[in-house]
Coordinates of C-alpha atoms in Angstrom, one line a residue:
X1 CA 22.2 26.8 -9.5
X2 CA 20.2 23.7 -10.0
X3 CA 17.4 24.1 -12.6
X4 CA 14.7 22.3 -10.6
X5 CA 12.2 22.7 -13.4
X6 CA 14.5 20.7 -15.7
X7 CA 15.0 18.1 -13.0
X8 CA 11.2 17.8 -12.6
X9 CA 10.8 17.4 -16.3
X10 CA 13.5 14.8 -16.5
X11 CA 12.0 12.8 -13.6
X12 CA 8.6 13.1 -15.2
X13 CA 9.9 11.6 -18.4
X14 CA 11.6 8.8 -16.5
X15 CA 8.4 8.1 -14.6
X16 CA 6.3 8.0 -17.8
X17 CA 8.7 5.2 -19.1
X18 CA 8.8 3.3 -15.8
X19 CA 5.0 3.5 -15.4
X20 CA 4.3 3.3 -19.1
X21 CA 2.6 0.6 -21.2
X22 CA 5.8 -1.3 -21.9
X23 CA 7.4 -1.8 -18.5
X24 CA 5.6 -1.8 -15.1
X25 CA 2.0 -1.9 -16.3
X26 CA 2.3 -5.2 -18.2
X27 CA 4.7 -6.6 -15.6
X28 CA 2.3 -5.8 -12.7
X29 CA -0.8 -7.1 -14.4
X30 CA 1.0 -10.1 -15.8
X31 CA 2.5 -11.1 -12.5
X32 CA -0.9 -10.7 -10.7
X33 CA -2.6 -12.7 -13.4
X34 CA 0.1 -15.4 -13.4
X35 CA -0.1 -15.8 -9.6
X36 CA -3.9 -15.7 -9.7
X37 CA -3.9 -18.7 -12.1
X38 CA -1.2 -20.6 -10.2
X39 CA -2.9 -20.0 -6.8
X40 CA -6.3 -21.0 -8.2
X41 CA -8.1 -17.7 -7.6
X42 CA -7.2 -17.8 -4.0
X43 CA -8.0 -14.1 -3.5
X44 CA -11.6 -14.8 -4.3
X45 CA -12.1 -18.2 -2.8
X46 CA -10.4 -17.4 0.5
X47 CA -11.5 -13.8 0.9
X48 CA -14.2 -14.5 3.4
X49 CA -12.1 -16.6 5.8
X50 CA -9.2 -14.1 5.4
X51 CA -11.4 -11.2 6.4
X52 CA -12.7 -13.2 9.4
X53 CA -9.2 -14.0 10.6
X54 CA -7.9 -10.4 10.0
X55 CA -10.9 -8.4 11.3
X56 CA -12.7 -10.6 13.8
X57 CA -10.2 -13.2 15.2
X58 CA -7.4 -10.7 14.8
X59 CA -4.5 -12.8 16.2
X60 CA -3.0 -16.3 16.5
X61 CA -2.7 -17.2 20.1
X62 CA 0.8 -18.2 21.2
X63 CA 2.4 -17.2 17.9
X64 CA 5.8 -15.5 17.6
X65 CA 6.0 -11.9 16.3
X66 CA 6.0 -8.3 17.5
X67 CA 2.4 -7.2 16.7
X68 CA -0.9 -8.9 16.1
X69 CA -2.1 -9.9 12.7
X70 CA -4.7 -7.1 12.9
X71 CA -2.0 -4.5 13.8
X72 CA 0.1 -5.7 10.9
X73 CA -2.9 -5.3 8.6
X74 CA -3.7 -1.8 9.9
X75 CA 0.0 -0.8 9.7
X76 CA 0.0 -1.8 6.0
X77 CA -3.4 -0.1 5.5
X78 CA -2.0 3.0 7.2
X79 CA 0.8 3.1 4.6
X80 CA -1.5 2.5 1.6
X81 CA -4.7 4.3 2.3
X82 CA -3.4 7.8 1.6
X83 CA -3.6 10.6 -0.9
X84 CA -3.9 8.0 -3.7
X85 CA -7.4 7.2 -2.5
X86 CA -8.5 10.8 -2.8
X87 CA -6.3 12.6 -5.3
X88 CA -5.0 9.6 -7.1
X89 CA -8.5 8.3 -8.0
X90 CA -9.5 11.8 -9.2
X91 CA -6.3 12.0 -11.3
X92 CA -7.0 8.6 -12.9
X93 CA -10.7 9.6 -13.7
X94 CA -9.8 13.1 -14.7
X95 CA -7.3 12.0 -17.3
X96 CA -8.4 8.5 -18.2
X97 CA -12.2 9.0 -17.8
X98 CA -14.6 6.9 -15.7
X99 CA -13.3 3.7 -17.4
X100 CA -10.0 4.2 -15.4
X101 CA -11.9 3.1 -12.3
X102 CA -12.6 -0.3 -13.9
X103 CA -8.9 -0.8 -14.5
X104 CA -8.2 0.2 -10.9
X105 CA -10.6 -2.6 -9.9
X106 CA -8.8 -5.1 -12.1
X107 CA -5.5 -4.0 -10.7
X108 CA -6.8 -4.5 -7.2
X109 CA -8.3 -8.0 -7.8
X110 CA -5.1 -9.3 -9.5
X111 CA -3.0 -7.4 -7.1
X112 CA -4.5 -9.3 -4.2
X113 CA -2.6 -12.4 -5.5
X114 CA 0.6 -10.4 -5.6
X115 CA -0.1 -9.0 -2.1
X116 CA -0.7 -12.4 -0.7
X117 CA 2.5 -13.8 -2.3
X118 CA 4.8 -11.0 -1.1
X119 CA 3.3 -11.1 2.5
X120 CA 3.7 -14.9 2.5
X121 CA 7.4 -14.5 1.5
X122 CA 7.9 -11.7 4.0
X123 CA 6.9 -14.0 6.9
X124 CA 8.4 -17.1 5.4
X125 CA 11.9 -15.6 5.2
X126 CA 11.8 -13.2 8.1
X127 CA 14.6 -13.2 10.6
X128 CA 15.3 -11.9 14.1
X129 CA 17.4 -8.7 14.4
X130 CA 19.8 -7.5 17.0
X131 CA 17.0 -6.0 19.0
X132 CA 15.1 -9.3 19.1
X133 CA 12.4 -8.0 16.6
X134 CA 11.2 -9.9 13.6
X135 CA 12.5 -8.3 10.4
X136 CA 11.5 -9.2 6.8
X137 CA 10.4 -8.0 3.4
X138 CA 11.7 -8.1 -0.1
X139 CA 15.1 -6.7 1.1
X140 CA 15.5 -10.1 2.8
X141 CA 13.4 -12.7 1.0
X142 CA 14.8 -11.8 -2.5
X143 CA 18.3 -12.6 -1.2
X144 CA 17.3 -15.6 1.0
X145 CA 14.9 -17.2 -1.4
X146 CA 16.9 -16.6 -4.6
X147 CA 20.4 -17.9 -3.9
X148 CA 23.5 -16.5 -5.5
X149 CA 24.6 -13.0 -6.6
X150 CA 21.3 -12.3 -8.5
X151 CA 19.2 -12.6 -5.4
X152 CA 21.6 -10.4 -3.4
X153 CA 21.5 -7.7 -6.2
X154 CA 17.6 -7.8 -6.2
X155 CA 17.5 -7.5 -2.4
X156 CA 19.9 -4.6 -2.2
X157 CA 18.3 -2.8 -5.1
X158 CA 14.9 -3.0 -3.3
X159 CA 16.4 -1.8 0.0
X160 CA 18.0 1.2 -1.7
X161 CA 14.9 2.2 -3.7
X162 CA 12.6 1.7 -0.7
X163 CA 14.8 3.9 1.5
X164 CA 14.8 6.7 -1.0
X165 CA 11.1 6.3 -1.7
X166 CA 10.1 6.5 2.0
X167 CA 11.2 10.1 2.1
X168 CA 9.2 11.0 -0.9
X169 CA 5.9 9.2 -1.2
X170 CA 5.9 8.2 2.5
X171 CA 6.9 11.5 4.0
X172 CA 7.3 14.8 2.2
X173 CA 4.4 14.4 -0.3
X174 CA 2.0 13.3 2.5
X175 CA 3.1 16.2 4.8
X176 CA 2.7 18.7 1.9
X177 CA -0.8 17.4 1.2
X178 CA -1.8 17.8 4.9
X179 CA -0.3 21.3 5.3
X180 CA -1.7 22.7 2.0
X181 CA -5.2 21.4 2.7
X182 CA -5.3 22.7 6.2
X183 CA -4.0 26.1 5.0
X184 CA -6.6 26.4 2.3
X185 CA -9.5 25.0 4.5
X186 CA -8.7 26.5 7.9
X187 CA -6.0 29.1 7.2
X188 CA -3.5 27.2 9.4
X189 CA 0.1 28.4 8.6
X190 CA 2.2 25.7 6.9
X191 CA 4.9 25.9 9.6
X192 CA 2.5 25.2 12.4
X193 CA 1.2 22.1 10.7
X194 CA 4.8 21.1 10.0
X195 CA 5.8 21.5 13.6
X196 CA 2.8 19.5 15.0
X197 CA 3.2 16.7 12.5
X198 CA 6.9 16.4 13.1
X199 CA 6.3 16.1 16.9
X200 CA 3.5 13.6 16.5
X201 CA 5.5 11.5 14.1
X202 CA 8.6 11.4 16.4
X203 CA 6.5 10.5 19.5
X204 CA 5.0 7.5 17.7
X205 CA 8.2 6.4 16.0
X206 CA 10.2 6.3 19.2
X207 CA 8.3 3.3 20.3
X208 CA 9.0 1.3 17.1
X209 CA 6.7 -1.1 15.5
X210 CA 4.7 -1.9 18.7
X211 CA 3.9 1.8 19.1
X212 CA 3.0 2.2 15.4
X213 CA 0.9 -1.0 15.6
X214 CA -1.1 0.3 18.6
X215 CA -1.7 3.7 17.0
X216 CA -2.8 2.3 13.6
X217 CA -5.0 -0.3 15.1
X218 CA -7.0 2.4 16.8
X219 CA -6.7 5.1 14.2
X220 CA -7.0 3.4 10.8
X221 CA -10.4 1.7 11.2
X222 CA -11.9 5.0 12.4
X223 CA -10.5 7.0 9.5
X224 CA -11.8 4.5 6.9
X225 CA -15.3 4.2 8.4
X226 CA -15.4 8.0 8.7
X227 CA -14.6 8.6 5.0
X228 CA -16.6 5.6 3.6
X229 CA -19.7 6.7 5.6
X230 CA -19.6 10.1 4.0
X231 CA -19.3 8.5 0.5
X232 CA -22.1 6.0 1.1
X233 CA -24.4 8.8 2.2
X234 CA -23.9 10.5 -1.1
X235 CA -24.3 7.3 -3.1
X236 CA -27.5 6.5 -1.3
X237 CA -28.8 10.0 -1.8
X238 CA -28.0 9.7 -5.5
X239 CA -29.0 6.0 -5.8
X240 CA -30.8 6.5 -9.1
X241 CA -27.5 7.6 -10.7
X242 CA -25.5 4.6 -9.5
X243 CA -26.6 2.1 -12.1
X244 CA -25.8 4.6 -14.9
X245 CA -22.4 5.3 -13.3
X246 CA -21.5 1.6 -13.3
X247 CA -22.6 1.3 -16.9
X248 CA -20.5 4.3 -17.9
X249 CA -17.5 2.9 -16.0
X250 CA -17.7 -0.5 -17.8
X251 CA -18.4 1.0 -21.2
X252 CA -15.6 3.6 -21.0
X253 CA -13.1 1.0 -19.9
X254 CA -13.2 -0.5 -23.4
X255 CA -14.3 2.3 -25.6
X256 CA -12.5 5.4 -24.1
X257 CA -14.3 8.7 -23.3
X258 CA -15.3 11.3 -25.9
X259 CA -14.5 14.9 -25.4
X260 CA -17.4 16.5 -23.7
X261 CA -17.5 20.1 -22.3
X262 CA -14.1 20.9 -20.9
X263 CA -12.9 17.3 -20.8
X264 CA -9.9 16.8 -23.0
X265 CA -11.0 13.4 -24.0
X266 CA -9.3 10.1 -23.4
X267 CA -8.5 6.9 -25.2
X268 CA -8.7 3.3 -24.0
X269 CA -4.9 3.4 -23.5
X270 CA -5.2 6.3 -21.1
X271 CA -7.9 4.6 -19.1
X272 CA -5.8 1.5 -18.8
X273 CA -2.5 3.4 -18.1
X274 CA -3.9 5.7 -15.4
X275 CA -6.2 3.1 -13.9
X276 CA -3.4 0.7 -13.4
X277 CA -0.8 3.3 -12.4
X278 CA -3.0 5.0 -9.9
X279 CA -4.4 1.7 -8.7
X280 CA -0.9 0.5 -7.8
X281 CA -0.1 3.9 -6.3
X282 CA -3.1 3.4 -4.0
X283 CA -2.8 -0.2 -3.0
X284 CA 0.9 -0.9 -3.5
X285 CA 0.3 -4.5 -4.6
X286 CA 3.4 -5.9 -6.2
X287 CA 5.6 -3.2 -4.7
X288 CA 6.6 -5.4 -1.8
X289 CA 6.1 -2.7 0.9
X290 CA 3.3 -4.5 2.8
X291 CA 5.5 -7.6 3.2
X292 CA 7.6 -5.6 5.6
X293 CA 4.7 -5.0 8.0
X294 CA 3.5 -8.6 7.5
X295 CA 6.9 -9.9 8.7
X296 CA 6.3 -8.4 12.1
X297 CA 3.0 -10.2 12.7
X298 CA 2.3 -12.8 15.3
X299 CA 1.3 -15.7 13.2
X300 CA 1.4 -19.5 13.3
X301 CA 2.1 -19.9 9.6
X302 CA 3.1 -17.6 6.6
X303 CA -0.1 -18.6 4.7
X304 CA -2.3 -17.2 7.4
X305 CA -0.6 -13.8 7.5
X306 CA -0.4 -13.7 3.7
X307 CA -4.2 -14.1 3.5
X308 CA -4.8 -11.4 6.1
X309 CA -2.4 -9.0 4.3
X310 CA -4.3 -9.8 1.0
X311 CA -7.4 -8.2 2.5
X312 CA -5.6 -4.9 2.7
X313 CA -5.8 -4.5 -1.1
X314 CA -9.5 -5.4 -1.0
X315 CA -10.2 -2.8 1.6
X316 CA -8.1 -0.1 -0.1
X317 CA -9.2 -0.6 -3.7
X318 CA -12.5 -2.4 -3.8
X319 CA -13.9 -0.4 -0.9
X320 CA -12.2 3.0 -0.4
X321 CA -11.2 3.7 -4.0
X322 CA -14.6 2.6 -5.3
X323 CA -16.3 5.0 -2.9
X324 CA -14.2 7.9 -4.1
X325 CA -14.6 7.0 -7.8
X326 CA -18.3 6.4 -7.6
X327 CA -18.9 9.7 -5.8
X328 CA -16.9 11.5 -8.5
X329 CA -18.9 9.8 -11.4
X330 CA -22.4 9.9 -9.9
X331 CA -22.2 13.6 -9.1
X332 CA -20.8 14.3 -12.6
X333 CA -18.0 16.3 -11.2
X334 CA -15.4 14.5 -13.3
X335 CA -16.8 16.4 -16.3
X336 CA -17.3 19.8 -14.7
X337 CA -15.4 22.8 -15.9
X338 CA -13.8 25.7 -14.1
X339 CA -16.1 28.7 -14.7
X340 CA -13.1 31.1 -15.0
X341 CA -10.9 29.1 -17.4
X342 CA -13.5 26.9 -19.1
X343 CA -11.1 23.9 -18.5
X344 CA -11.8 20.7 -16.6
X345 CA -11.4 21.2 -12.9
X346 CA -8.1 20.0 -11.4
X347 CA -7.9 16.5 -10.0
X348 CA -6.5 18.1 -6.8
X349 CA -9.9 19.5 -6.0
X350 CA -12.1 17.1 -7.9
X351 CA -12.9 14.8 -4.9
X352 CA -13.6 17.7 -2.6
X353 CA -15.9 19.2 -5.2
X354 CA -17.7 15.9 -5.6
X355 CA -18.3 15.5 -1.9
X356 CA -19.4 19.1 -1.6
X357 CA -21.9 18.6 -4.4
X358 CA -23.3 15.5 -2.8
X359 CA -23.5 16.7 0.8
X360 CA -25.3 19.7 2.2
X361 CA -23.4 22.8 3.3
X362 CA -19.7 22.4 3.8
X363 CA -19.9 18.9 5.1
X364 CA -18.4 17.4 2.0
X365 CA -15.4 19.7 2.0
X366 CA -14.7 19.0 5.6
X367 CA -14.9 15.2 5.2
X368 CA -12.5 15.2 2.3
X369 CA -10.1 17.6 4.1
X370 CA -10.1 15.6 7.4
X371 CA -10.1 12.3 5.5
X372 CA -7.0 13.4 3.5
X373 CA -5.3 14.6 6.7
X374 CA -5.9 11.3 8.5
X375 CA -5.0 9.2 5.4
X376 CA -1.8 11.1 4.8
X377 CA -0.6 11.0 8.4
X378 CA -1.2 7.3 8.7
X379 CA 0.8 6.9 5.5
X380 CA 3.7 8.7 7.1
X381 CA 3.6 6.2 10.1
X382 CA 3.4 3.1 7.9
X383 CA 6.2 4.2 5.5
X384 CA 8.4 5.2 8.5
X385 CA 8.5 1.6 9.4
X386 CA 9.1 0.5 5.9
X387 CA 12.0 2.9 5.6
X388 CA 13.4 1.9 9.0
X389 CA 13.6 -1.8 8.1
X390 CA 15.4 -1.0 4.8
X391 CA 17.8 1.3 6.5
X392 CA 18.5 -1.5 9.0
X393 CA 19.2 -3.9 6.1
X394 CA 21.7 -1.4 4.6
X395 CA 23.4 0.0 7.6
X396 CA 22.6 -2.2 10.6
X397 CA 20.4 -1.7 13.7
X398 CA 22.5 1.2 15.0
X399 CA 21.1 3.4 12.1
X400 CA 17.5 2.9 13.1
X401 CA 17.3 5.7 15.8
X402 CA 19.0 8.3 13.7
X403 CA 16.7 7.4 10.8
X404 CA 13.6 7.9 13.0
X405 CA 14.8 11.4 14.0
X406 CA 15.7 12.4 10.4
X407 CA 12.5 11.0 9.0
X408 CA 10.4 13.0 11.5
X409 CA 12.4 16.2 10.7
X410 CA 11.9 15.8 7.0
X411 CA 8.1 15.8 7.5
X412 CA 8.5 19.5 8.4
X413 CA 10.4 20.1 5.1
X414 CA 7.5 18.5 3.2
X415 CA 5.0 20.7 4.9
X416 CA 6.7 24.0 4.1
X417 CA 8.1 23.7 0.5
X418 CA 6.8 23.1 -3.0
X419 CA 7.3 19.5 -4.1
X420 CA 6.9 19.1 -7.8
X421 CA 10.3 17.4 -8.1
X422 CA 9.6 15.2 -5.1
X423 CA 6.3 13.9 -6.5
X424 CA 8.0 12.9 -9.8
X425 CA 10.9 11.4 -7.8
X426 CA 8.5 9.4 -5.7
X427 CA 6.8 7.9 -8.8
X428 CA 10.2 6.8 -10.1
X429 CA 11.4 5.3 -6.8
X430 CA 8.1 3.4 -6.4
X431 CA 8.4 2.0 -9.8
X432 CA 12.0 0.9 -9.2
X433 CA 11.0 -0.7 -5.9
X434 CA 8.4 -2.8 -7.7
X435 CA 10.8 -4.2 -10.4
X436 CA 13.1 -6.4 -8.3
X437 CA 10.1 -7.5 -6.2
X438 CA 8.0 -8.6 -9.2
X439 CA 11.0 -10.5 -10.6
X440 CA 11.3 -12.2 -7.2
X441 CA 7.6 -13.1 -7.0
X442 CA 7.8 -14.8 -10.4
X443 CA 11.0 -16.7 -9.6
X444 CA 9.7 -17.8 -6.2
X445 CA 6.2 -18.6 -7.4
X446 CA 6.8 -22.4 -7.3
X447 CA 7.6 -22.3 -3.6
X448 CA 4.7 -20.0 -2.8
X449 CA 2.2 -22.3 -4.6
X450 CA 3.6 -25.5 -3.2
X451 CA 3.6 -24.4 0.5
X452 CA 0.2 -22.6 0.1
X453 CA -1.4 -25.8 -1.3
X454 CA 0.0 -27.9 1.5
X455 CA -1.3 -25.6 4.2
X456 CA -4.8 -25.0 2.8
X457 CA -5.2 -28.8 2.1
X458 CA -5.1 -29.3 5.9
X459 CA -6.6 -26.0 7.1
X460 CA -8.9 -24.6 4.4
X461 CA -10.9 -22.4 6.8
X462 CA -7.9 -21.1 8.8
X463 CA -9.3 -22.6 12.0
X464 CA -6.4 -25.0 13.0
X465 CA -4.8 -24.6 16.4
X466 CA -1.1 -24.2 16.8
X467 CA -0.8 -27.8 17.8
X468 CA -2.7 -29.0 14.7
X469 CA -0.5 -26.9 12.5
X470 CA 2.6 -28.3 14.1
X471 CA 1.2 -31.8 13.4
X472 CA 0.6 -31.4 9.7
X473 CA 3.7 -29.3 9.1
X474 CA 6.0 -31.8 10.7
X475 CA 9.0 -32.6 8.5
X476 CA 8.0 -30.0 5.9
X477 CA 11.1 -28.3 4.3
X478 CA 12.2 -25.3 6.3
X479 CA 9.5 -25.6 8.9
X480 CA 11.8 -26.1 12.0
X481 CA 14.0 -23.3 10.8
X482 CA 11.1 -20.9 10.3
X483 CA 9.7 -21.6 13.8
X484 CA 13.0 -20.8 15.4
X485 CA 13.6 -17.7 13.3
X486 CA 16.7 -19.4 12.0
X487 CA 16.1 -18.6 8.4
X488 CA 18.9 -19.3 6.0
X489 CA 20.7 -16.1 5.3
X490 CA 19.3 -14.3 8.4
X491 CA 21.4 -12.6 11.1
X492 CA 20.1 -15.1 13.6
X493 CA 21.3 -17.9 11.3
X494 CA 24.8 -16.5 11.3
X495 CA 24.9 -15.9 15.0
X496 CA 24.8 -12.1 14.7
X497 CA 22.9 -10.7 17.7

């Protein structure tokens, strides 16, 4: 018999090293800071025009790709706006104190440069697969951009870790969160939720990325507005507490939090560690996953989609995460204790308690429950596409349909079993995904900066037509190959159809 408690402990120990202060945290922050400096603070200077292109213009007319830029953005948002925005924020604040929210903001702002860079590379090195669809992401750009055995090892490593991760963080853990919350809130049996979710997932996945794009384009904006509106109502109702909350967040970020009531106390290191770890868990900047969705976008240049994809981190962290964190801090729930045990309330129920405290009746509880259900289901759809593209990289196009069926069935498993081991496994796989991608971003930063500067020199407001882009990109290295989908190293390049 397998001692699952020992496995869970082992994976937890590995995860604490991977996500600890000596590996991923400095690498993630360092890469984001390095790219921010080299790109001249692009995530701040170009945020306005990027939001306009992604949310208002929404598409590049006449561009090649499978889904619009807006659909690519919402697919990536679907995968990232999940339980991390509700439970992850509460975990960071519950263990690291209010100061952890500040470090989530820092991670988000620096992560926008990483998100831009990986989305840029996802489009820059995308190819055309056997079904005629655009396919890209770290599993391809690491190999195609970094020549030789090292690039191949990085690309294959990412594909393996991402395939494994999609069944954890993108599938079973999300299904489990949905089923357990619906059972506790509305007494719906786990197996009924599992069966419905499995069927819904399969129906959407059968249509591939175009079906996923249509669903997320309609679903994701509604779910974000629904959740954020509830949070803003609470913040407006408690407006007098908001300035003090900001002051406490900024102070605790650099001084730590003293033990008060049932709160165990936290140091600056805990605030930083959990703020960064949960921030990355929420927005996935640096992990490379969003580049897979970006590669499918209809765009006239990689820079344009990179900027659109960058706004995903802004929406996820600076808007949704901030709403959750501020509600928890302003209501004071982060420091509440369980009346029965005298200990700090669990992060699993902290956000729900905060919304219930801030809203009349049971409205707060319902908003958090329904928000979590929508966030988690959208994450399942987004990660299904990520997993599909990595399975295709490892086993070819013929493996895609079996994967879609298997992925949908595993959702049922996630809804009906306990998942302590899977949560720890997911943390490890997410971290291992990020490592090859971050190495690749650093090695390819010169190309990213050079091509970004050239494009923005000629089209700083992202308003150039396709013909104008063709004119100023003429004779630029790799431009003709990119337009034709004939990227060096791609299946199209080698004549594999």
